[in-house]
Amino acid sequence: MTRAAFVLSAVLLAAAPAHAQMLESTTAERYDLGKMWTFERPPSAYFSETYGFRADSAWFARARLAALRIPGCSAGLVSPHGLIVTNHHCVRSRLASIARPGEALLDSGFVARNLADERRIPDFHADQLIAALDVTEELDAAVARTGAPGARGAAETAIRDRLKAAHAASGDSVWVQLVALYDGARTSAYVFRRFTDIRFVMAVELQMGFFGGDPDNFTYPRYALDYAVLRAYGANGRPLPTPDHFGWSTEGVQPGDAVFVIGNPGRTARLTTVAQLEYFRDVSVPVSLGWYRSRLEAMRDYYRAEPVEAEGIDLRNRMFTLSNREKSLGGRLEALRDPGVIARRADSEAKLRAAIAADPELDRRFGPLFDRLAEVQAARRVQAAGTRAFSEVLNRTAGSGTLQRAFWGWRAHHAPADSADAFRREFARAMEWPAELERRLLAAQLADMAEGFGPDHAVTRAVLGGATPAEAADRLMRTSRLAGPLPTAELDRLHGDPALRLAMAFGPVMLAWQREEARLAALEGAVAADIGRARFAVYGPDVPPDGSSSPRIADGVVAGYPYNGTLAPAWTTFYGMYDRFAAFGPGSDWDLPHRWRTPPRGLDLGTPLNFVSTADSYSGNSGSPAVTRDLRLVGLNFDRNINALVRDYLYLPERGRNVMVDARAIDASLDAVYDMDRIAKELRTGRLFRTEAEADRAPQAGPR
């Protein structure tokens, strides 16, 4: 039995009992804090031993150079001619920017039949990681030499300038990012080559990319064709030569196969203390979840009432963002309320504290820090009323424009001249919503303030004036000029406006809350960084840092899992997609675009569509290439199952899975459905075809 097959067997055996038993073990295990490995400290020996191949520096370099980071997501190069694959949901908001009059590309999809038809995406880029370096010692030494205020900022700038000069070649756009890891205990420098001419090649229809909609989000089995194809171009306007790219697999994967997911996972909280987790459980996560639920409800109600206006402000994409966050937060809260999760993390913390206590020097420096961090959490609990009332007032995804203009207008009126202009700029950036949607969002925010402080607080009396939140919102919408967009020049003529009077009542309380939150956050960050130094001193890189939206590589094996009293398969097929459509029908979340409703001729319905593995993925890993040990792309990560939402705090591969679009489904859809032979053949052969006619004349070829 191979080591990978053994790992798979162990995973399935561990997962066999009922879900509740999975966390009955309160003993911390080797990989509880995850497997998001960094490229500056690659796990060469671990990969080689576990998966039976030579994972040397050359292998990691090839993996690093073929992977890309795009805004908010990840992607992969898959041909020598700049061809890129990523998730549809990573770029769907960009389709409007390339649409021509009369085109509805979100619904109909986009297909560039010829090379000349590929359309440039405005203000978009893709970054290729050309170097990853731990610069902690260099940075700390530079700061220690001067000790002057601003020394750290100057040292960081010097490192960026040095690395940019060292890695920039003629014509390159090089960008250097410094990232704090282990809560600031270590600092890594990532050097990226930035490609700024990125063009759409094809995008599936929204209904295919988001098949199953909200109900299927964070679930599996899954049947979403969540992919899009882009291309990077050079300064000469031609497809960019990209010798470092992933091969394309048409054979796919089998259960037990090792896969490696390369991307940029977002911020996790696995290295936090138990006291922090308990604060998340009791205060911050419930508050955030309530905010997202109420704003999503307001937007959905408005969408149902005013679908035409809602489409005009692209409300669907905003609702997708909110619903994704709402479901994620719900999973996090469920995980935090599981005593087994807290107990397992408590055991991990106890082992770290014991290791620190066993070393007199570490104990002297770091021993008291856990208690100090607990004191910070206690102080943050005192702030809970303000957190409920104010934490999202200035949110630019679904905040009330009226209250944002009121707050910044009040600050501009009472600020010194040297800062008033900054507040005026923020005033101009306040959200602009149709009046009815603004009324709903305003009522939700007034309700948050009243709920946060209770009926007898001065803020509640000021914002409601004895009315309900909905009635108070109606009153403000009728009487305040700030209830809609207003030129900044009008600010000086707004004395006495009802919304400004409201800001005078809640503004000072909100500012005091913000200042205390900032003070506690700075203290928490400093203490957490010291704990991070202690952790690194004890474990070194054997425990990876938390996710930080910086490049990582995670390993896992393809494996189904027990769920809902039955078994989830390692992969699903197009048969399952059509079964869901037949069961729920047109107009449902499982509807199909017209070109898909009758199975297209030549499409093998047994083709794997989505598959799962135990790899450690997270938000930000959307679009991440999943590759084999010979660096062939077999899938694109696009989601996690509901069991994996605990990964914010604990990596549990027994049932948690990352969900991927299978490369075989991408290949089949390009060929049989979208008639994109020139792209399908480019993936298989590495040859660039300028037209479909040219591709049609070329012989069929197997994978590279």
XYZ file of C-alpha atoms in Angstrom:
704
model
C 0.000 0.000 0.000
C 1.369 3.441 -0.943
C 1.731 6.134 1.698
C -0.990 8.221 -0.010
C -3.391 5.240 -0.095
C -2.643 4.609 3.581
C -3.481 8.249 4.332
C -6.768 7.847 2.444
C -7.680 4.685 4.329
C -6.932 6.346 7.648
C -9.092 9.329 6.705
C -12.069 7.152 5.769
C -11.774 4.985 8.876
C -11.554 8.036 11.115
C -14.570 9.547 9.417
C -16.758 6.463 9.616
C -18.512 7.248 12.944
C -21.301 9.780 13.212
C -20.440 13.457 12.843
C -20.672 14.174 16.569
C -17.958 11.630 17.323
C -15.468 13.389 15.075
C -14.799 16.019 17.722
C -15.215 13.898 20.822
C -11.439 13.550 20.873
C -10.135 16.588 22.737
C -6.492 15.716 22.120
C -4.667 18.003 19.703
C -3.236 16.261 16.643
C -0.234 16.908 14.397
C -1.989 18.933 11.700
C -4.773 20.580 13.710
C -3.342 24.004 12.844
C -3.314 23.224 9.173
C -1.205 22.498 6.139
C -0.990 25.862 4.396
C 2.724 25.618 3.617
C 4.752 28.633 2.485
C 7.082 28.688 -0.514
C 9.876 30.328 1.460
C 9.901 27.284 3.758
C 8.650 24.486 1.465
C 7.879 21.099 3.078
C 10.186 19.178 0.753
C 10.945 16.249 3.055
C 7.314 15.858 4.144
C 5.948 15.854 0.562
C 8.660 13.473 -0.648
C 8.174 11.001 2.186
C 4.372 11.113 2.252
C 3.651 11.007 -1.474
C 6.633 9.108 -2.840
C 8.220 11.577 -5.270
C 11.104 14.033 -5.272
C 9.648 17.343 -4.113
C 12.857 19.324 -4.533
C 13.447 23.054 -4.989
C 12.962 22.745 -8.763
C 9.524 21.179 -8.248
C 8.415 23.939 -5.901
C 9.778 26.599 -8.287
C 7.729 25.194 -11.181
C 4.614 25.072 -8.984
C 5.181 28.634 -7.787
C 5.760 30.126 -11.245
C 2.757 28.449 -12.866
C 0.341 29.697 -10.195
C -1.074 33.228 -10.238
C -2.811 35.582 -7.866
C -5.640 37.712 -9.232
C -7.718 40.242 -7.255
C -9.367 38.304 -4.436
C -8.645 34.898 -5.942
C -6.097 32.516 -7.409
C -5.502 31.165 -10.922
C -3.134 29.036 -12.989
C -1.194 29.317 -16.245
C -1.982 26.367 -18.524
C -0.216 26.991 -21.848
C 2.996 28.560 -23.210
C 0.877 31.421 -24.576
C -0.451 33.087 -21.451
C -3.644 31.030 -21.135
C -5.110 31.232 -17.606
C -7.886 29.289 -15.888
C -9.720 30.407 -12.761
C -13.204 30.269 -11.264
C -16.107 31.984 -12.951
C -17.128 33.553 -9.647
C -13.686 35.196 -9.383
C -14.252 37.238 -12.545
C -18.013 37.320 -13.067
C -18.219 40.911 -11.795
C -15.775 41.869 -14.576
C -18.055 40.678 -17.366
C -20.040 43.920 -17.251
C -16.837 45.847 -17.971
C -16.320 44.084 -21.332
C -19.976 43.867 -22.362
C -21.087 45.743 -25.475
C -24.521 47.324 -25.961
C -27.199 44.672 -25.913
C -24.974 41.989 -24.357
C -25.899 40.295 -21.072
C -22.718 38.291 -20.590
C -23.466 37.306 -17.005
C -26.469 35.321 -18.204
C -25.378 34.288 -21.698
C -21.679 33.690 -21.069
C -18.816 34.870 -23.252
C -16.980 32.967 -25.982
C -14.129 34.450 -28.057
C -14.225 32.352 -31.208
C -10.969 33.785 -32.479
C -7.849 35.194 -30.841
C -8.790 38.683 -32.070
C -12.103 38.417 -30.195
C -10.495 38.127 -26.750
C -11.444 41.247 -24.774
C -9.237 43.153 -22.356
C -10.499 43.500 -18.778
C -10.115 47.099 -17.540
C -8.128 47.668 -14.338
C -7.278 44.004 -13.838
C -4.017 42.174 -13.258
C -2.437 38.819 -12.486
C 0.641 38.355 -10.301
C 3.260 35.615 -10.716
C 5.380 34.827 -7.655
C 9.025 34.959 -8.763
C 10.610 34.918 -5.286
C 9.586 34.197 -1.688
C 11.992 35.140 1.107
C 11.967 35.279 4.900
C 13.334 38.762 5.686
C 12.693 38.758 9.443
C 16.317 39.003 10.529
C 17.158 41.687 7.962
C 14.147 43.756 8.979
C 14.681 43.386 12.727
C 18.386 44.246 12.405
C 17.625 47.382 10.412
C 15.080 48.538 12.992
C 17.457 47.784 15.880
C 20.277 49.799 14.271
C 18.349 53.060 14.333
C 15.553 52.661 16.866
C 14.113 55.916 15.565
C 10.390 56.520 15.051
C 9.433 55.241 11.622
C 12.471 52.961 11.455
C 10.395 49.928 10.575
C 8.625 51.663 7.703
C 11.947 52.900 6.329
C 13.466 49.426 6.624
C 10.504 47.847 4.828
C 10.804 50.381 2.012
C 14.519 49.641 1.687
C 13.849 45.891 1.442
C 11.179 46.423 -1.202
C 13.449 48.667 -3.251
C 16.334 46.209 -3.034
C 14.250 43.226 -4.067
C 12.538 45.101 -6.860
C 15.891 46.161 -8.304
C 17.273 42.642 -7.951
C 14.377 40.915 -9.721
C 13.186 43.422 -12.306
C 14.100 42.670 -15.893
C 13.604 44.962 -18.843
C 9.919 45.656 -19.355
C 8.853 43.879 -16.175
C 6.324 45.297 -13.781
C 7.580 44.017 -10.430
C 5.731 44.395 -7.167
C 7.075 43.451 -3.733
C 4.781 42.694 -0.803
C 5.895 42.239 2.808
C 3.578 39.999 4.813
C 3.579 39.468 8.578
C 3.256 35.784 9.505
C 2.748 34.067 12.872
C 0.856 37.154 14.086
C 3.816 39.340 13.202
C 6.562 37.141 14.625
C 8.043 36.583 11.153
C 8.029 38.692 7.999
C 8.206 37.338 4.468
C 8.793 39.214 1.229
C 6.941 38.109 -1.901
C 8.210 39.355 -5.235
C 5.613 39.304 -8.013
C 5.821 39.880 -11.729
C 2.583 41.698 -12.579
C 0.717 41.178 -15.860
C -1.698 44.036 -16.561
C -3.143 43.145 -19.967
C -5.518 40.291 -19.125
C -8.277 39.377 -21.566
C -11.405 37.260 -21.388
C -11.265 34.169 -23.564
C -14.455 32.535 -22.352
C -16.807 32.474 -19.394
C -19.657 30.087 -18.744
C -23.149 31.302 -17.993
C -23.830 32.425 -14.430
C -26.323 29.594 -14.019
C -23.562 27.074 -14.795
C -20.882 28.752 -12.711
C -23.218 29.147 -9.731
C -25.360 26.067 -10.366
C -27.284 25.306 -7.185
C -27.053 28.910 -5.984
C -27.179 29.701 -2.288
C -28.599 26.311 -1.240
C -25.577 24.467 -2.660
C -22.997 26.982 -1.438
C -20.571 25.286 1.004
C -22.064 21.866 0.257
C -21.170 18.640 -1.518
C -22.129 16.651 -3.631
C -21.959 19.570 -6.026
C -22.509 20.134 -9.756
C -21.146 23.599 -10.601
C -19.113 24.318 -13.743
C -17.355 27.215 -12.020
C -14.610 28.178 -14.468
C -13.499 30.908 -16.842
C -10.574 31.212 -19.237
C -8.398 34.320 -19.529
C -5.176 35.172 -21.340
C -2.226 37.368 -20.421
C -0.829 39.630 -23.148
C 2.527 41.357 -23.340
C 3.367 44.992 -23.960
C 3.498 44.255 -27.699
C -0.171 43.316 -27.700
C 0.524 39.640 -28.356
C -0.153 36.617 -26.144
C 2.474 36.553 -23.412
C 5.070 33.783 -23.619
C 4.726 31.734 -20.415
C 7.187 28.837 -20.414
C 6.328 28.110 -16.767
C 2.832 26.652 -16.795
C 0.938 23.591 -15.641
C 0.347 20.675 -17.947
C -3.279 19.815 -18.671
C -4.700 16.491 -17.568
C -7.495 14.738 -19.454
C -7.102 11.586 -17.352
C -8.035 13.307 -14.098
C -7.734 11.772 -10.652
C -8.789 8.622 -8.824
C -9.682 8.170 -5.128
C -6.485 8.083 -3.102
C -4.509 10.247 -5.538
C -2.472 13.056 -4.029
C -3.328 16.600 -5.114
C -1.632 19.896 -4.345
C -3.680 23.096 -4.185
C -1.721 26.291 -4.871
C -3.257 29.629 -4.033
C -3.686 32.484 -1.608
C -5.852 31.474 1.361
C -7.331 34.363 3.309
C -7.032 35.156 6.981
C -7.618 32.230 9.323
C -7.635 32.202 13.132
C -5.913 28.928 13.973
C -3.097 30.438 16.014
C -5.400 32.477 18.229
C -5.766 31.685 21.927
C -8.796 30.045 23.510
C -9.746 33.384 25.087
C -9.880 34.915 21.607
C -11.969 32.025 20.294
C -14.445 32.505 23.126
C -14.742 36.214 22.271
C -15.363 35.292 18.625
C -18.032 32.808 19.753
C -19.843 35.142 22.134
C -19.503 38.558 20.489
C -17.844 39.218 17.156
C -19.128 36.341 15.010
C -22.776 36.582 16.186
C -22.702 40.348 15.565
C -21.273 39.943 12.066
C -23.679 37.126 11.239
C -26.668 39.203 12.321
C -25.495 42.148 10.220
C -25.061 40.089 7.051
C -28.392 38.327 7.514
C -30.347 41.537 7.982
C -28.729 43.315 5.016
C -29.176 40.298 2.795
C -32.841 40.156 3.779
C -33.231 43.856 2.932
C -31.601 43.385 -0.460
C -33.625 40.280 -1.290
C -36.884 42.021 -0.388
C -35.913 44.932 -2.613
C -34.859 42.635 -5.457
C -38.238 40.901 -5.389
C -40.085 44.231 -5.352
C -37.932 46.109 -7.897
C -36.117 43.566 -10.126
C -35.442 46.025 -12.955
C -33.841 48.659 -10.712
C -31.961 45.912 -8.859
C -30.413 44.668 -12.092
C -29.408 48.230 -12.906
C -27.177 48.425 -9.833
C -25.886 44.850 -10.251
C -27.505 43.845 -6.971
C -27.206 40.131 -7.747
C -23.436 40.161 -7.415
C -23.653 42.085 -4.145
C -26.169 39.578 -2.809
C -23.928 36.688 -3.844
C -21.112 38.266 -1.824
C -23.344 38.769 1.202
C -24.895 35.306 1.048
C -21.496 33.664 0.796
C -20.333 35.565 3.859
C -23.546 34.861 5.774
C -23.360 31.111 5.235
C -19.659 31.087 6.082
C -20.253 32.953 9.334
C -23.056 30.559 10.230
C -20.650 27.639 9.839
C -18.022 29.410 11.921
C -20.458 30.062 14.728
C -21.593 26.442 14.725
C -17.951 25.350 14.952
C -17.218 27.743 17.803
C -20.237 26.487 19.716
C -18.991 22.905 19.439
C -17.283 22.181 22.786
C -15.007 19.686 21.046
C -13.463 22.402 18.866
C -12.682 24.627 21.836
C -11.402 21.667 23.860
C -9.087 20.537 21.074
C -7.681 24.034 20.690
C -7.322 24.265 24.481
C -5.218 21.109 24.434
C -3.008 22.554 21.696
C -2.586 25.759 23.714
C -1.800 23.804 26.883
C 0.967 21.920 25.082
C 2.488 25.149 23.798
C 2.331 26.724 27.256
C 3.962 23.629 28.785
C 6.783 23.811 26.239
C 7.303 27.493 27.055
C 7.264 26.798 30.792
C 9.895 24.087 30.360
C 12.380 26.637 29.006
C 13.279 29.259 31.663
C 14.173 31.931 29.111
C 11.015 31.415 27.058
C 8.948 31.295 30.243
C 10.405 34.585 31.456
C 9.706 36.325 28.146
C 6.438 34.749 27.068
C 4.834 32.912 29.987
C 2.471 35.707 31.154
C 1.280 36.594 27.634
C -1.684 34.226 27.465
C -3.216 35.772 30.588
C -2.549 39.233 29.227
C -4.355 38.378 26.001
C -7.292 37.051 28.017
C -7.480 40.438 29.768
C -7.716 42.147 26.388
C -10.648 39.932 25.448
C -12.393 40.832 28.682
C -11.958 44.513 27.828
C -13.368 43.899 24.349
C -16.474 42.329 25.876
C -17.106 45.622 27.669
C -17.270 47.154 24.182
C -19.941 44.700 22.998
C -22.806 47.218 22.889
C -20.817 49.525 20.623
C -19.708 46.581 18.516
C -23.318 45.663 17.851
C -24.316 49.270 17.187
C -21.404 50.615 15.157
C -19.119 47.920 13.749
C -20.591 48.060 10.228
C -21.904 51.623 9.935
C -19.221 52.480 7.373
C -19.397 49.168 5.495
C -19.147 49.795 1.758
C -20.847 46.585 0.664
C -24.283 47.129 2.141
C -24.143 50.128 4.459
C -26.633 52.971 4.676
C -25.514 55.946 2.588
C -27.612 58.291 4.724
C -25.775 57.446 7.925
C -22.400 57.429 6.209
C -22.981 60.912 4.797
C -24.306 62.063 8.167
C -21.272 60.757 10.062
C -18.664 62.155 7.660
C -20.574 65.402 7.277
C -20.673 65.844 11.053
C -16.939 65.127 11.271
C -16.162 67.580 8.477
C -18.190 70.294 10.254
C -16.308 69.823 13.516
C -12.827 68.926 12.287
C -9.741 71.143 12.132
C -9.129 72.524 8.668
C -6.213 70.174 7.981
C -8.395 67.048 8.353
C -11.789 68.347 7.194
C -10.902 67.695 3.553
C -10.309 64.011 4.285
C -13.754 63.748 5.860
C -15.275 65.530 2.872
C -13.716 62.927 0.577
C -15.249 60.168 2.678
C -18.586 62.008 2.494
C -18.378 61.883 -1.297
C -17.649 58.133 -1.205
C -20.774 57.233 0.790
C -22.965 54.494 -0.655
C -25.608 55.455 -3.204
C -28.682 53.235 -3.330
C -32.134 53.565 -4.877
C -34.392 55.294 -2.348
C -36.416 52.221 -1.347
C -33.327 50.069 -0.816
C -31.687 52.872 1.159
C -34.767 53.056 3.392
C -34.506 49.334 4.156
C -30.766 49.479 4.872
C -31.151 52.601 6.999
C -33.870 50.933 9.085
C -31.613 47.911 9.623
C -28.765 50.107 10.874
C -31.024 52.071 13.229
C -32.289 48.750 14.580
C -28.688 47.662 15.242
C -27.999 50.823 17.221
C -31.148 50.411 19.289
C -30.505 46.735 19.930
C -26.877 47.358 20.831
C -27.600 49.971 23.509
C -31.100 49.060 24.656
C -34.246 51.220 24.834
C -33.132 53.590 27.586
C -29.753 54.681 26.184
C -29.360 58.220 24.854
C -28.255 56.937 21.435
C -31.392 54.793 21.097
C -33.634 57.686 22.089
C -31.898 59.946 19.582
C -31.974 57.573 16.621
C -35.547 56.346 17.107
C -37.292 59.256 18.837
C -39.915 56.880 20.186
C -40.594 55.304 16.777
C -39.758 51.898 15.366
C -36.593 51.592 13.235
C -38.723 51.445 10.080
C -40.707 54.534 11.096
C -37.529 56.426 12.015
C -35.997 55.512 8.659
C -39.115 56.732 6.834
C -38.934 60.025 8.730
C -35.281 60.582 7.845
C -35.871 59.682 4.203
C -38.620 62.316 4.018
C -36.869 65.124 5.892
C -33.089 64.829 5.343
C -31.214 66.020 2.302
C -28.582 63.426 3.199
C -30.993 60.620 2.342
C -29.687 60.758 -1.221
C -26.528 61.726 -3.122
C -25.460 65.280 -2.397
C -22.550 67.350 -3.789
C -19.805 67.923 -1.232
C -20.154 71.661 -1.795
C -23.601 71.485 -0.204
C -22.160 70.364 3.145
C -21.706 73.890 4.466
C -25.422 74.598 3.980
C -26.664 71.589 5.928
C -26.679 72.937 9.493
C -29.805 71.664 11.210
C -30.394 68.771 8.817
C -32.120 65.913 10.726
C -29.475 63.351 9.735
C -26.686 65.675 10.870
C -28.458 66.169 14.204
C -28.649 62.398 14.483
C -24.901 62.131 13.820
C -24.263 64.678 16.564
C -26.007 62.267 18.955
C -24.336 59.004 17.967
C -21.074 60.323 16.473
C -19.187 61.047 19.730
C -20.183 57.654 21.146
C -19.106 55.932 17.937
C -15.769 57.753 17.920
C -15.091 56.762 21.520
C -15.893 53.150 20.653
C -13.592 53.284 17.613
C -10.705 54.705 19.646
C -11.008 52.040 22.334
C -11.284 49.292 19.716
C -8.130 50.613 18.026
C -6.280 50.705 21.343
C -7.287 47.158 22.210
C -6.501 45.920 18.697
C -2.981 47.379 18.904
C -2.430 45.804 22.318
C -3.848 42.483 21.131
C -1.615 42.548 18.057
C 1.532 43.215 20.094
C 0.806 40.418 22.564
C -0.194 37.993 19.792
C 3.089 38.728 17.969
C 5.044 37.804 21.086
C 3.063 34.575 21.392
C 3.850 33.966 17.737
C 7.551 34.347 18.486
C 7.214 31.839 21.299
C 5.358 29.405 19.036
C 7.995 29.696 16.322
C 10.752 29.206 18.894
C 9.077 25.974 20.028
C 7.852 24.480 16.734
C 9.602 26.379 13.950
C 7.939 26.017 10.517
C 6.490 22.583 11.396
C 3.335 24.530 12.267
C 2.444 26.669 9.224
C 1.339 30.267 9.770
C -2.280 31.314 9.566
C -3.673 32.103 6.137
C -2.736 35.643 5.121
C -3.806 35.997 1.444
C -0.188 35.216 0.579
C 0.974 32.310 -1.614
C 0.673 28.829 -0.127
C 0.669 25.210 -1.220
C -1.518 22.605 0.502
C -1.521 18.846 0.096
C -4.292 16.287 0.366
C -5.793 13.145 -1.142
C -8.889 12.660 -3.273
C -11.503 11.068 -1.022
C -15.239 10.858 -0.514
C -16.656 10.866 3.001
C -19.656 9.772 5.070
C -22.444 12.331 5.315
C -26.125 12.443 6.155
C -26.186 8.708 6.879
C -24.731 7.784 3.489
C -21.540 8.342 1.475
C -20.476 11.308 -0.629
C -18.544 10.101 -3.697
C -15.072 11.355 -4.592
C -16.578 12.972 -7.679
C -19.919 13.855 -9.250
C -20.843 13.754 -12.946
C -22.989 15.576 -15.482
C -25.615 12.906 -14.845
C -26.058 14.365 -11.374
C -26.366 17.874 -12.757
C -29.206 16.807 -15.045
C -30.852 14.922 -12.209
C -30.912 18.103 -10.102
C -32.364 20.059 -13.030
C -35.045 17.403 -13.586
C -35.925 17.335 -9.884
C -36.192 21.107 -9.330
C -36.962 22.400 -12.826
C -36.735 25.719 -14.661
C -36.652 28.854 -12.538
C -34.992 27.086 -9.610
C -31.432 27.435 -8.345
C -30.776 24.269 -10.381
C -32.026 25.704 -13.649
C -29.876 25.287 -16.769
C -29.159 27.749 -19.585
C -31.011 26.926 -22.795
C -27.960 25.545 -24.569
C -27.567 23.037 -21.716
C -31.193 22.000 -21.101
C -31.013 19.192 -23.646
C -27.711 17.341 -23.186
C -25.475 18.590 -25.998
C -24.477 16.065 -28.602
C -21.069 14.588 -27.844
C -21.148 15.366 -24.126
C -20.430 12.216 -22.120
C -22.709 12.579 -19.106
C -20.486 10.250 -17.106
C -17.661 12.800 -17.199
C -16.566 13.817 -13.677
C -17.817 17.323 -12.953
C -16.718 18.176 -9.393
C -14.412 16.299 -7.040
C -13.199 16.630 -3.460
C -9.981 16.171 -1.538
C -8.650 16.677 1.972
C -6.401 19.589 0.919
C -6.377 22.580 3.283
C -8.156 25.311 1.327
C -9.875 28.496 2.445
C -11.468 31.693 1.161
C -8.961 33.168 -1.298
C -8.226 29.703 -2.655
C -11.030 30.170 -5.166
C -9.519 29.516 -8.585
C -6.531 27.711 -7.101
C -5.076 25.106 -9.461
C -5.196 21.582 -8.068
C -2.293 19.645 -9.552
C -0.754 16.199 -9.447
C 2.788 15.438 -8.395
C 3.873 15.790 -12.042
C 2.290 19.278 -11.996
C -0.614 18.544 -14.315
C -3.733 20.533 -13.564
C -6.641 18.269 -12.619
C -9.050 20.815 -11.168
C -9.838 24.296 -9.881
C -10.721 24.809 -6.233
C -13.974 26.717 -5.825
C -15.501 25.889 -2.446
C -15.432 23.898 0.794
C -18.102 21.620 2.156
C -20.078 22.683 5.210
C -17.933 20.463 7.453
C -14.842 22.412 6.436
C -16.108 25.780 7.713
C -14.456 24.869 11.010
C -11.157 25.488 9.172
C -11.181 29.062 10.360
C -10.082 27.606 13.687
C -9.102 23.961 13.205
C -8.086 21.787 10.250
C -10.091 18.542 10.406
C -9.557 16.434 7.268
C -11.736 13.589 8.556
C -14.841 15.161 7.006
C -13.807 18.583 5.738
C -13.239 18.726 1.980
C -12.262 21.264 -0.610
C -14.493 21.160 -3.709
C -13.049 21.461 -7.210
C -14.185 21.709 -10.818
C -12.717 18.674 -12.566
C -10.436 19.428 -15.526
C -12.245 16.658 -17.403
C -15.491 18.640 -17.162
C -13.763 21.796 -18.396
C -12.295 19.883 -21.319
C -15.629 18.259 -22.203
C -17.598 21.513 -22.035
C -15.114 23.411 -24.190
C -15.274 20.697 -26.806
C -18.906 19.566 -26.855
C -20.866 22.564 -25.592
C -19.061 25.842 -26.270
C -17.372 24.743 -29.519
C -14.032 26.128 -28.324
C -11.758 23.705 -30.150
C -8.979 26.274 -30.382
C -8.796 26.476 -26.578
C -9.358 22.760 -25.926
C -6.542 21.913 -28.327
C -4.275 24.617 -26.906
C -4.714 23.056 -23.471
C -3.884 19.590 -24.807
C -1.041 20.477 -27.161
C 0.373 23.812 -26.020
C -0.099 25.182 -29.549
C -1.699 28.604 -30.149
C -4.594 28.679 -32.619
C -5.757 32.063 -33.856
C -9.100 30.935 -35.241
C -11.562 28.101 -34.798
C -11.039 27.180 -38.444
C -7.306 26.790 -37.856
C -7.983 24.608 -34.823
C -10.500 22.482 -36.757
C -7.849 21.686 -39.356
C -5.353 20.561 -36.707
C -5.320 16.857 -35.774
C -6.674 15.727 -32.427
C -4.010 15.311 -29.761
C -3.746 13.848 -26.298
C -2.604 15.711 -23.185
C 0.848 17.222 -23.005
